[in-house]
Amino acid sequence: MTQHSKNWTLKPGAMTLADLRAVWAAPVKLILAAEAYPVIEASAAAVQAIVAKGDAAYGINTGFGLLAKTRIPDEKLEQLQRNLILSHSVGTGELLSDAVVRLIMLMKIGSLARGFSGVRPLIVDTLIALYNAGIMPAIPAKGSVGASGDLAPLSHMTLAMLGVGDVRVNGKLMPAPEALAQAGIAPVVLAAKEGLALINGTQVSNALTLHGLFMAERLLEAAMVTGALSLDAAKGSDAPFDVRVHAVRGQPGQILAAQMYRQLVAHSAIRASHLEGDERVQDPYSLRCQPQVMGACLDLIGNVGRTLLIEANAVTDNPLIFQDGPDGQAEIVSGGNFHAEPVAFAADTLALAIAEIGALAERRIALLIDATLSGLPPFLVRDPGVNSGFMIAHVTAAALASENKSLAHPASVDSLPTSANQEDHVSMATFAGRRLDDMAHNTAVIVGIELLAAAQGIDFHRPLKTSPHLEHVHHQLRQKVPFFDADRFFAPDIEAAKQMVLRGELSSTCKNLFAPLYA
């Protein structure tokens, strides 16, 4: 997908993670590459030829799932597709965010436009028109097991194309017919195969996991910054970041993480103040082993990104239309690309990384409030006893870190058969991806509390300064949250720090330092 001023030209099968990240972050105007249309038209023509020939073909003129043996008369094919969408729109729970819905629509457009799904250009163009008009289908978050496609949520997406149900425009719910009329978009009547092509696929599972991935990237950056800040607040050593230590192990994420930590703490006056005469021989693991832990998280996040990018560009509906069949004729092949096991595994490993980022940050908070380890005032406040300081803020961090342990339990190892045992093994990828948002918000709070605690520790070392990078972060925080001189209503401070983490503000002035994360 290529950006042209305010427009983005989508080239099916060629999206990058940067493209997906940009669509997740903000709306853009989509234009489909002109070369996509001939292959879409050829695929649609192949479906019409199959209908005209009269042979039974799954999803085109048969029922679905266990009803695949039921032959549907030609005059009922449009009704079949409409009924499919209405009957499968059974989602429940909160609506997916606009950011996630944008990703779902983008990936569905890209998948259909590759020309293996048998839909008319009208279907792709209608989805693009909805997207560009800011009409976000109201998609409930729950109701998919991540196999046979994300049937229920994608049916809710398709309802909007039919002019049925609700949509969200500028954050407000409104009836789909009204939104389409205002945008000048005509509701579609689905032809053979089109309903099934729209609701088969892994786009919802993948969008939810991409959302978790992009959140995890921000958490990783923020936690490396707060971890470096905690190191200086506790007067820890930067010797464990020595390039030679990590080179002899050879783990690429660890090597890269150590490089980033070296840059984050470089030229710290606090570090220079205890280079000699420090009685401590080694720091606790939560300070000393940051490159090892965060580097492993970095590697996991990178692997997840590669899997999700492949899936974002993939064709995952069923059946598929291939133009290279016997005698040069189009052939319809029934397969199982809708099974979201790769996404489920990716989401489960991403959950491990998000949980560990938070777990390590929680340990550093515990270290900072413990005067015997940090050398700082107990609970990071003057006059402890009268003031509780960061005592219960740490309890909140511990509660959320513990909650993440339960949420990190793999979803992919579970399976409940559906469709009268026709669909007898499923991935649970949709839940695997959906739970990442809760985990990411938990970890953002933990890292936000560490930011507050580490900045408090830095203040106790004044007039000495930390590194230039970290001084800037400290200054950003103090613009929003003052020094904790005595007990006060603390929740707003924690929320402010959390939002700094989620918005990527901790790394905003040193993006070049973190650029290798996205190489």
PDB file of N, CA and C in Angstrom, residues 205-297:
ATOM      1  N   SER A 205      -9.615 -12.110  13.776  1.00  0.00           N
ATOM      2  CA  SER A 205      -8.561 -12.626  14.662  1.00  0.00           C
ATOM      3  C   SER A 205      -7.252 -11.890  14.425  1.00  0.00           C
ATOM      4  N   ASN A 206      -6.938 -11.687  13.155  1.00  0.00           N
ATOM      5  CA  ASN A 206      -5.663 -11.049  12.824  1.00  0.00           C
ATOM      6  C   ASN A 206      -5.659  -9.581  13.222  1.00  0.00           C
ATOM      7  N   ALA A 207      -6.789  -8.894  13.016  1.00  0.00           N
ATOM      8  CA  ALA A 207      -6.860  -7.480  13.397  1.00  0.00           C
ATOM      9  C   ALA A 207      -6.717  -7.311  14.901  1.00  0.00           C
ATOM     10  N   LEU A 208      -7.373  -8.163  15.669  1.00  0.00           N
ATOM     11  CA  LEU A 208      -7.260  -8.092  17.129  1.00  0.00           C
ATOM     12  C   LEU A 208      -5.818  -8.345  17.579  1.00  0.00           C
ATOM     13  N   THR A 209      -5.154  -9.275  16.930  1.00  0.00           N
ATOM     14  CA  THR A 209      -3.777  -9.587  17.312  1.00  0.00           C
ATOM     15  C   THR A 209      -2.822  -8.508  16.832  1.00  0.00           C
ATOM     16  N   LEU A 210      -3.085  -7.925  15.657  1.00  0.00           N
ATOM     17  CA  LEU A 210      -2.285  -6.778  15.222  1.00  0.00           C
ATOM     18  C   LEU A 210      -2.429  -5.616  16.199  1.00  0.00           C
ATOM     19  N   HIS A 211      -3.644  -5.385  16.667  1.00  0.00           N
ATOM     20  CA  HIS A 211      -3.859  -4.350  17.696  1.00  0.00           C
ATOM     21  C   HIS A 211      -2.987  -4.643  18.913  1.00  0.00           C
ATOM     22  N   GLY A 212      -2.973  -5.904  19.354  1.00  0.00           N
ATOM     23  CA  GLY A 212      -2.114  -6.283  20.471  1.00  0.00           C
ATOM     24  C   GLY A 212      -0.645  -6.096  20.159  1.00  0.00           C
ATOM     25  N   LEU A 213      -0.255  -6.401  18.925  1.00  0.00           N
ATOM     26  CA  LEU A 213       1.147  -6.225  18.507  1.00  0.00           C
ATOM     27  C   LEU A 213       1.569  -4.769  18.591  1.00  0.00           C
ATOM     28  N   PHE A 214       0.743  -3.877  18.047  1.00  0.00           N
ATOM     29  CA  PHE A 214       1.116  -2.466  18.029  1.00  0.00           C
ATOM     30  C   PHE A 214       1.116  -1.882  19.444  1.00  0.00           C
ATOM     31  N   MET A 215       0.230  -2.367  20.297  1.00  0.00           N
ATOM     32  CA  MET A 215       0.265  -1.964  21.709  1.00  0.00           C
ATOM     33  C   MET A 215       1.546  -2.489  22.362  1.00  0.00           C
ATOM     34  N   ALA A 216       1.892  -3.734  22.058  1.00  0.00           N
ATOM     35  CA  ALA A 216       3.093  -4.333  22.656  1.00  0.00           C
ATOM     36  C   ALA A 216       4.349  -3.581  22.247  1.00  0.00           C
ATOM     37  N   GLU A 217       4.405  -3.102  21.015  1.00  0.00           N
ATOM     38  CA  GLU A 217       5.560  -2.319  20.575  1.00  0.00           C
ATOM     39  C   GLU A 217       5.718  -1.063  21.427  1.00  0.00           C
ATOM     40  N   ARG A 218       4.616  -0.389  21.700  1.00  0.00           N
ATOM     41  CA  ARG A 218       4.688   0.818  22.539  1.00  0.00           C
ATOM     42  C   ARG A 218       5.072   0.466  23.969  1.00  0.00           C
ATOM     43  N   LEU A 219       4.548  -0.645  24.461  1.00  0.00           N
ATOM     44  CA  LEU A 219       4.896  -1.068  25.821  1.00  0.00           C
ATOM     45  C   LEU A 219       6.374  -1.400  25.927  1.00  0.00           C
ATOM     46  N   LEU A 220       6.900  -2.077  24.912  1.00  0.00           N
ATOM     47  CA  LEU A 220       8.315  -2.445  24.926  1.00  0.00           C
ATOM     48  C   LEU A 220       9.191  -1.196  24.965  1.00  0.00           C
ATOM     49  N   GLU A 221       8.901  -0.242  24.102  1.00  0.00           N
ATOM     50  CA  GLU A 221       9.662   1.004  24.107  1.00  0.00           C
ATOM     51  C   GLU A 221       9.578   1.695  25.461  1.00  0.00           C
ATOM     52  N   ALA A 222       8.352   1.853  25.965  1.00  0.00           N
ATOM     53  CA  ALA A 222       8.153   2.582  27.222  1.00  0.00           C
ATOM     54  C   ALA A 222       8.848   1.885  28.381  1.00  0.00           C
ATOM     55  N   ALA A 223       8.749   0.560  28.435  1.00  0.00           N
ATOM     56  CA  ALA A 223       9.341  -0.173  29.558  1.00  0.00           C
ATOM     57  C   ALA A 223      10.856  -0.174  29.506  1.00  0.00           C
ATOM     58  N   MET A 224      11.426  -0.072  28.328  1.00  0.00           N
ATOM     59  CA  MET A 224      12.882   0.058  28.251  1.00  0.00           C
ATOM     60  C   MET A 224      13.306   1.430  28.773  1.00  0.00           C
ATOM     61  N   VAL A 225      12.516   2.455  28.477  1.00  0.00           N
ATOM     62  CA  VAL A 225      12.812   3.790  29.001  1.00  0.00           C
ATOM     63  C   VAL A 225      12.665   3.818  30.517  1.00  0.00           C
ATOM     64  N   THR A 226      11.539   3.293  31.030  1.00  0.00           N
ATOM     65  CA  THR A 226      11.335   3.326  32.492  1.00  0.00           C
ATOM     66  C   THR A 226      12.328   2.417  33.201  1.00  0.00           C
ATOM     67  N   GLY A 227      12.708   1.320  32.547  1.00  0.00           N
ATOM     68  CA  GLY A 227      13.713   0.438  33.156  1.00  0.00           C
ATOM     69  C   GLY A 227      15.056   1.129  33.275  1.00  0.00           C
ATOM     70  N   ALA A 228      15.427   1.898  32.252  1.00  0.00           N
ATOM     71  CA  ALA A 228      16.675   2.660  32.316  1.00  0.00           C
ATOM     72  C   ALA A 228      16.581   3.749  33.388  1.00  0.00           C
ATOM     73  N   LEU A 229      15.412   4.371  33.490  1.00  0.00           N
ATOM     74  CA  LEU A 229      15.214   5.405  34.506  1.00  0.00           C
ATOM     75  C   LEU A 229      15.290   4.809  35.912  1.00  0.00           C
ATOM     76  N   SER A 230      14.715   3.610  36.075  1.00  0.00           N
ATOM     77  CA  SER A 230      14.803   2.933  37.380  1.00  0.00           C
ATOM     78  C   SER A 230      16.239   2.568  37.721  1.00  0.00           C
ATOM     79  N   LEU A 231      17.006   2.181  36.713  1.00  0.00           N
ATOM     80  CA  LEU A 231      18.414   1.844  36.943  1.00  0.00           C
ATOM     81  C   LEU A 231      19.146   3.030  37.562  1.00  0.00           C
ATOM     82  N   ASP A 232      18.941   4.217  37.016  1.00  0.00           N
ATOM     83  CA  ASP A 232      19.603   5.395  37.561  1.00  0.00           C
ATOM     84  C   ASP A 232      19.017   5.793  38.909  1.00  0.00           C
ATOM     85  N   ALA A 233      17.694   5.655  39.061  1.00  0.00           N
ATOM     86  CA  ALA A 233      17.067   6.006  40.336  1.00  0.00           C
ATOM     87  C   ALA A 233      17.621   5.147  41.463  1.00  0.00           C
ATOM     88  N   ALA A 234      17.923   3.881  41.171  1.00  0.00           N
ATOM     89  CA  ALA A 234      18.460   2.957  42.179  1.00  0.00           C
ATOM     90  C   ALA A 234      19.981   2.963  42.207  1.00  0.00           C
ATOM     91  N   LYS A 235      20.587   3.873  41.442  1.00  0.00           N
ATOM     92  CA  LYS A 235      22.051   3.940  41.327  1.00  0.00           C
ATOM     93  C   LYS A 235      22.629   2.582  40.953  1.00  0.00           C
ATOM     94  N   GLY A 236      21.996   1.985  39.931  1.00  0.00           N
ATOM     95  CA  GLY A 236      22.475   0.702  39.435  1.00  0.00           C
ATOM     96  C   GLY A 236      23.627   0.871  38.466  1.00  0.00           C
ATOM     97  N   SER A 237      24.180  -0.249  38.038  1.00  0.00           N
ATOM     98  CA  SER A 237      25.350  -0.251  37.160  1.00  0.00           C
ATOM     99  C   SER A 237      24.931  -0.478  35.709  1.00  0.00           C
ATOM    100  N   ASP A 238      25.633   0.198  34.796  1.00  0.00           N
ATOM    101  CA  ASP A 238      25.421  -0.057  33.375  1.00  0.00           C
ATOM    102  C   ASP A 238      26.407  -1.088  32.825  1.00  0.00           C
ATOM    103  N   ALA A 239      27.271  -1.626  33.695  1.00  0.00           N
ATOM    104  CA  ALA A 239      28.234  -2.634  33.251  1.00  0.00           C
ATOM    105  C   ALA A 239      27.554  -3.859  32.631  1.00  0.00           C
ATOM    106  N   PRO A 240      26.393  -4.308  33.129  1.00  0.00           N
ATOM    107  CA  PRO A 240      25.746  -5.467  32.501  1.00  0.00           C
ATOM    108  C   PRO A 240      25.306  -5.231  31.061  1.00  0.00           C
ATOM    109  N   PHE A 241      25.356  -3.987  30.582  1.00  0.00           N
ATOM    110  CA  PHE A 241      24.976  -3.692  29.202  1.00  0.00           C
ATOM    111  C   PHE A 241      26.180  -3.740  28.258  1.00  0.00           C
ATOM    112  N   ASP A 242      27.344  -4.088  28.801  1.00  0.00           N
ATOM    113  CA  ASP A 242      28.581  -4.156  28.020  1.00  0.00           C
ATOM    114  C   ASP A 242      28.354  -5.012  26.768  1.00  0.00           C
ATOM    115  N   VAL A 243      28.759  -4.497  25.639  1.00  0.00           N
ATOM    116  CA  VAL A 243      28.520  -5.174  24.369  1.00  0.00           C
ATOM    117  C   VAL A 243      29.108  -6.578  24.341  1.00  0.00           C
ATOM    118  N   ARG A 244      30.224  -6.792  25.043  1.00  0.00           N
ATOM    119  CA  ARG A 244      30.884  -8.095  25.010  1.00  0.00           C
ATOM    120  C   ARG A 244      30.057  -9.174  25.701  1.00  0.00           C
ATOM    121  N   VAL A 245      29.357  -8.792  26.754  1.00  0.00           N
ATOM    122  CA  VAL A 245      28.515  -9.747  27.491  1.00  0.00           C
ATOM    123  C   VAL A 245      27.478 -10.371  26.564  1.00  0.00           C
ATOM    124  N   HIS A 246      26.876  -9.565  25.731  1.00  0.00           N
ATOM    125  CA  HIS A 246      25.765 -10.023  24.896  1.00  0.00           C
ATOM    126  C   HIS A 246      26.254 -10.662  23.602  1.00  0.00           C
ATOM    127  N   ALA A 247      27.413 -10.236  23.142  1.00  0.00           N
ATOM    128  CA  ALA A 247      27.974 -10.825  21.926  1.00  0.00           C
ATOM    129  C   ALA A 247      28.301 -12.294  22.126  1.00  0.00           C
ATOM    130  N   VAL A 248      28.805 -12.659  23.319  1.00  0.00           N
ATOM    131  CA  VAL A 248      29.199 -14.057  23.520  1.00  0.00           C
ATOM    132  C   VAL A 248      27.998 -14.978  23.678  1.00  0.00           C
ATOM    133  N   ARG A 249      26.834 -14.415  23.957  1.00  0.00           N
ATOM    134  CA  ARG A 249      25.630 -15.247  23.975  1.00  0.00           C
ATOM    135  C   ARG A 249      25.020 -15.345  22.579  1.00  0.00           C
ATOM    136  N   GLY A 250      24.925 -14.215  21.885  1.00  0.00           N
ATOM    137  CA  GLY A 250      24.515 -14.235  20.492  1.00  0.00           C
ATOM    138  C   GLY A 250      23.040 -14.074  20.209  1.00  0.00           C
ATOM    139  N   GLN A 251      22.209 -13.933  21.239  1.00  0.00           N
ATOM    140  CA  GLN A 251      20.776 -13.752  20.988  1.00  0.00           C
ATOM    141  C   GLN A 251      20.540 -12.366  20.387  1.00  0.00           C
ATOM    142  N   PRO A 252      19.933 -12.285  19.195  1.00  0.00           N
ATOM    143  CA  PRO A 252      19.846 -10.991  18.503  1.00  0.00           C
ATOM    144  C   PRO A 252      19.025  -9.943  19.249  1.00  0.00           C
ATOM    145  N   GLY A 253      17.892 -10.329  19.817  1.00  0.00           N
ATOM    146  CA  GLY A 253      17.088  -9.360  20.560  1.00  0.00           C
ATOM    147  C   GLY A 253      17.816  -8.826  21.768  1.00  0.00           C
ATOM    148  N   GLN A 254      18.527  -9.696  22.454  1.00  0.00           N
ATOM    149  CA  GLN A 254      19.294  -9.294  23.635  1.00  0.00           C
ATOM    150  C   GLN A 254      20.401  -8.310  23.250  1.00  0.00           C
ATOM    151  N   ILE A 255      21.092  -8.592  22.179  1.00  0.00           N
ATOM    152  CA  ILE A 255      22.158  -7.700  21.708  1.00  0.00           C
ATOM    153  C   ILE A 255      21.594  -6.324  21.381  1.00  0.00           C
ATOM    154  N   LEU A 256      20.454  -6.301  20.685  1.00  0.00           N
ATOM    155  CA  LEU A 256      19.829  -5.036  20.311  1.00  0.00           C
ATOM    156  C   LEU A 256      19.318  -4.295  21.541  1.00  0.00           C
ATOM    157  N   ALA A 257      18.706  -5.013  22.471  1.00  0.00           N
ATOM    158  CA  ALA A 257      18.195  -4.378  23.690  1.00  0.00           C
ATOM    159  C   ALA A 257      19.340  -3.760  24.495  1.00  0.00           C
ATOM    160  N   ALA A 258      20.437  -4.476  24.630  1.00  0.00           N
ATOM    161  CA  ALA A 258      21.576  -3.942  25.383  1.00  0.00           C
ATOM    162  C   ALA A 258      22.099  -2.658  24.745  1.00  0.00           C
ATOM    163  N   GLN A 259      22.129  -2.639  23.419  1.00  0.00           N
ATOM    164  CA  GLN A 259      22.560  -1.434  22.712  1.00  0.00           C
ATOM    165  C   GLN A 259      21.650  -0.253  23.049  1.00  0.00           C
ATOM    166  N   MET A 260      20.366  -0.502  23.106  1.00  0.00           N
ATOM    167  CA  MET A 260      19.411   0.566  23.417  1.00  0.00           C
ATOM    168  C   MET A 260      19.570   1.050  24.846  1.00  0.00           C
ATOM    169  N   TYR A 261      19.777   0.134  25.760  1.00  0.00           N
ATOM    170  CA  TYR A 261      19.981   0.547  27.159  1.00  0.00           C
ATOM    171  C   TYR A 261      21.256   1.374  27.303  1.00  0.00           C
ATOM    172  N   ARG A 262      22.304   0.981  26.590  1.00  0.00           N
ATOM    173  CA  ARG A 262      23.542   1.765  26.663  1.00  0.00           C
ATOM    174  C   ARG A 262      23.297   3.197  26.210  1.00  0.00           C
ATOM    175  N   GLN A 263      22.514   3.345  25.144  1.00  0.00           N
ATOM    176  CA  GLN A 263      22.234   4.680  24.630  1.00  0.00           C
ATOM    177  C   GLN A 263      21.311   5.457  25.569  1.00  0.00           C
ATOM    178  N   LEU A 264      20.366   4.772  26.181  1.00  0.00           N
ATOM    179  CA  LEU A 264      19.421   5.457  27.066  1.00  0.00           C
ATOM    180  C   LEU A 264      20.104   6.052  28.297  1.00  0.00           C
ATOM    181  N   VAL A 265      21.084   5.355  28.821  1.00  0.00           N
ATOM    182  CA  VAL A 265      21.705   5.815  30.072  1.00  0.00           C
ATOM    183  C   VAL A 265      23.024   6.565  29.838  1.00  0.00           C
ATOM    184  N   ALA A 266      23.413   6.726  28.597  1.00  0.00           N
ATOM    185  CA  ALA A 266      24.707   7.365  28.310  1.00  0.00           C
ATOM    186  C   ALA A 266      24.763   8.794  28.836  1.00  0.00           C
ATOM    187  N   HIS A 267      25.902   9.155  29.433  1.00  0.00           N
ATOM    188  CA  HIS A 267      26.190  10.511  29.924  1.00  0.00           C
ATOM    189  C   HIS A 267      25.320  10.896  31.122  1.00  0.00           C
ATOM    190  N   SER A 268      25.011   9.909  31.948  1.00  0.00           N
ATOM    191  CA  SER A 268      24.272  10.195  33.181  1.00  0.00           C
ATOM    192  C   SER A 268      25.228  10.640  34.281  1.00  0.00           C
ATOM    193  N   ALA A 269      24.951  11.788  34.869  1.00  0.00           N
ATOM    194  CA  ALA A 269      25.767  12.274  35.994  1.00  0.00           C
ATOM    195  C   ALA A 269      25.517  11.435  37.241  1.00  0.00           C
ATOM    196  N   ILE A 270      24.319  10.897  37.364  1.00  0.00           N
ATOM    197  CA  ILE A 270      24.029  10.017  38.506  1.00  0.00           C
ATOM    198  C   ILE A 270      24.911   8.780  38.433  1.00  0.00           C
ATOM    199  N   ARG A 271      25.022   8.191  37.250  1.00  0.00           N
ATOM    200  CA  ARG A 271      25.882   7.020  37.093  1.00  0.00           C
ATOM    201  C   ARG A 271      27.329   7.387  37.369  1.00  0.00           C
ATOM    202  N   ALA A 272      27.777   8.507  36.878  1.00  0.00           N
ATOM    203  CA  ALA A 272      29.164   8.916  37.082  1.00  0.00           C
ATOM    204  C   ALA A 272      29.483   9.105  38.564  1.00  0.00           C
ATOM    205  N   SER A 273      28.476   9.445  39.356  1.00  0.00           N
ATOM    206  CA  SER A 273      28.691   9.751  40.778  1.00  0.00           C
ATOM    207  C   SER A 273      29.026   8.525  41.610  1.00  0.00           C
ATOM    208  N   HIS A 274      28.721   7.329  41.110  1.00  0.00           N
ATOM    209  CA  HIS A 274      29.008   6.132  41.926  1.00  0.00           C
ATOM    210  C   HIS A 274      29.789   5.087  41.130  1.00  0.00           C
ATOM    211  N   LEU A 275      30.573   5.548  40.185  1.00  0.00           N
ATOM    212  CA  LEU A 275      31.439   4.633  39.449  1.00  0.00           C
ATOM    213  C   LEU A 275      32.520   4.047  40.349  1.00  0.00           C
ATOM    214  N   GLU A 276      32.948   4.821  41.338  1.00  0.00           N
ATOM    215  CA  GLU A 276      33.965   4.349  42.276  1.00  0.00           C
ATOM    216  C   GLU A 276      33.400   4.369  43.692  1.00  0.00           C
ATOM    217  N   GLY A 277      33.846   3.412  44.495  1.00  0.00           N
ATOM    218  CA  GLY A 277      33.464   3.386  45.895  1.00  0.00           C
ATOM    219  C   GLY A 277      32.099   2.802  46.182  1.00  0.00           C
ATOM    220  N   ASP A 278      31.432   2.238  45.175  1.00  0.00           N
ATOM    221  CA  ASP A 278      30.118   1.624  45.395  1.00  0.00           C
ATOM    222  C   ASP A 278      30.334   0.236  45.984  1.00  0.00           C
ATOM    223  N   GLU A 279      29.749  -0.031  47.124  1.00  0.00           N
ATOM    224  CA  GLU A 279      29.969  -1.301  47.821  1.00  0.00           C
ATOM    225  C   GLU A 279      29.222  -2.465  47.163  1.00  0.00           C
ATOM    226  N   ARG A 280      28.212  -2.148  46.388  1.00  0.00           N
ATOM    227  CA  ARG A 280      27.423  -3.206  45.766  1.00  0.00           C
ATOM    228  C   ARG A 280      28.204  -3.845  44.621  1.00  0.00           C
ATOM    229  N   VAL A 281      28.158  -5.174  44.558  1.00  0.00           N
ATOM    230  CA  VAL A 281      28.869  -5.906  43.523  1.00  0.00           C
ATOM    231  C   VAL A 281      27.971  -6.149  42.312  1.00  0.00           C
ATOM    232  N   GLN A 282      26.705  -6.515  42.571  1.00  0.00           N
ATOM    233  CA  GLN A 282      25.764  -6.805  41.490  1.00  0.00           C
ATOM    234  C   GLN A 282      24.388  -6.244  41.828  1.00  0.00           C
ATOM    235  N   ASP A 283      23.668  -5.855  40.796  1.00  0.00           N
ATOM    236  CA  ASP A 283      22.292  -5.394  40.963  1.00  0.00           C
ATOM    237  C   ASP A 283      21.329  -6.580  40.922  1.00  0.00           C
ATOM    238  N   PRO A 284      20.122  -6.397  41.467  1.00  0.00           N
ATOM    239  CA  PRO A 284      19.087  -7.430  41.310  1.00  0.00           C
ATOM    240  C   PRO A 284      18.784  -7.695  39.838  1.00  0.00           C
ATOM    241  N   TYR A 285      18.214  -8.845  39.560  1.00  0.00           N
ATOM    242  CA  TYR A 285      17.982  -9.266  38.186  1.00  0.00           C
ATOM    243  C   TYR A 285      17.095  -8.287  37.416  1.00  0.00           C
ATOM    244  N   SER A 286      16.125  -7.671  38.100  1.00  0.00           N
ATOM    245  CA  SER A 286      15.181  -6.793  37.391  1.00  0.00           C
ATOM    246  C   SER A 286      15.883  -5.580  36.791  1.00  0.00           C
ATOM    247  N   LEU A 287      17.084  -5.257  37.297  1.00  0.00           N
ATOM    248  CA  LEU A 287      17.912  -4.212  36.688  1.00  0.00           C
ATOM    249  C   LEU A 287      18.970  -4.822  35.773  1.00  0.00           C
ATOM    250  N   ARG A 288      19.655  -5.829  36.283  1.00  0.00           N
ATOM    251  CA  ARG A 288      20.824  -6.367  35.584  1.00  0.00           C
ATOM    252  C   ARG A 288      20.453  -7.179  34.337  1.00  0.00           C
ATOM    253  N   CYS A 289      19.336  -7.872  34.381  1.00  0.00           N
ATOM    254  CA  CYS A 289      18.961  -8.789  33.292  1.00  0.00           C
ATOM    255  C   CYS A 289      17.945  -8.184  32.327  1.00  0.00           C
ATOM    256  N   GLN A 290      17.844  -6.869  32.311  1.00  0.00           N
ATOM    257  CA  GLN A 290      16.877  -6.253  31.393  1.00  0.00           C
ATOM    258  C   GLN A 290      17.149  -6.595  29.923  1.00  0.00           C
ATOM    259  N   PRO A 291      18.388  -6.567  29.455  1.00  0.00           N
ATOM    260  CA  PRO A 291      18.588  -6.930  28.039  1.00  0.00           C
ATOM    261  C   PRO A 291      18.178  -8.368  27.730  1.00  0.00           C
ATOM    262  N   GLN A 292      18.416  -9.263  28.692  1.00  0.00           N
ATOM    263  CA  GLN A 292      18.075 -10.663  28.465  1.00  0.00           C
ATOM    264  C   GLN A 292      16.559 -10.851  28.374  1.00  0.00           C
ATOM    265  N   VAL A 293      15.813 -10.221  29.295  1.00  0.00           N
ATOM    266  CA  VAL A 293      14.357 -10.396  29.318  1.00  0.00           C
ATOM    267  C   VAL A 293      13.688  -9.591  28.210  1.00  0.00           C
ATOM    268  N   MET A 294      14.027  -8.322  28.130  1.00  0.00           N
ATOM    269  CA  MET A 294      13.380  -7.473  27.130  1.00  0.00           C
ATOM    270  C   MET A 294      13.832  -7.842  25.715  1.00  0.00           C
ATOM    271  N   GLY A 295      15.053  -8.325  25.587  1.00  0.00           N
ATOM    272  CA  GLY A 295      15.514  -8.801  24.284  1.00  0.00           C
ATOM    273  C   GLY A 295      14.731 -10.012  23.823  1.00  0.00           C
ATOM    274  N   ALA A 296      14.430 -10.920  24.759  1.00  0.00           N
ATOM    275  CA  ALA A 296      13.605 -12.083  24.410  1.00  0.00           C
ATOM    276  C   ALA A 296      12.205 -11.644  24.005  1.00  0.00           C
ATOM    277  N   CYS A 297      11.656 -10.650  24.712  1.00  0.00           N
ATOM    278  CA  CYS A 297      10.349 -10.100  24.332  1.00  0.00           C
ATOM    279  C   CYS A 297      10.412  -9.462  22.950  1.00  0.00           C
TER     280      CYS A 297
END
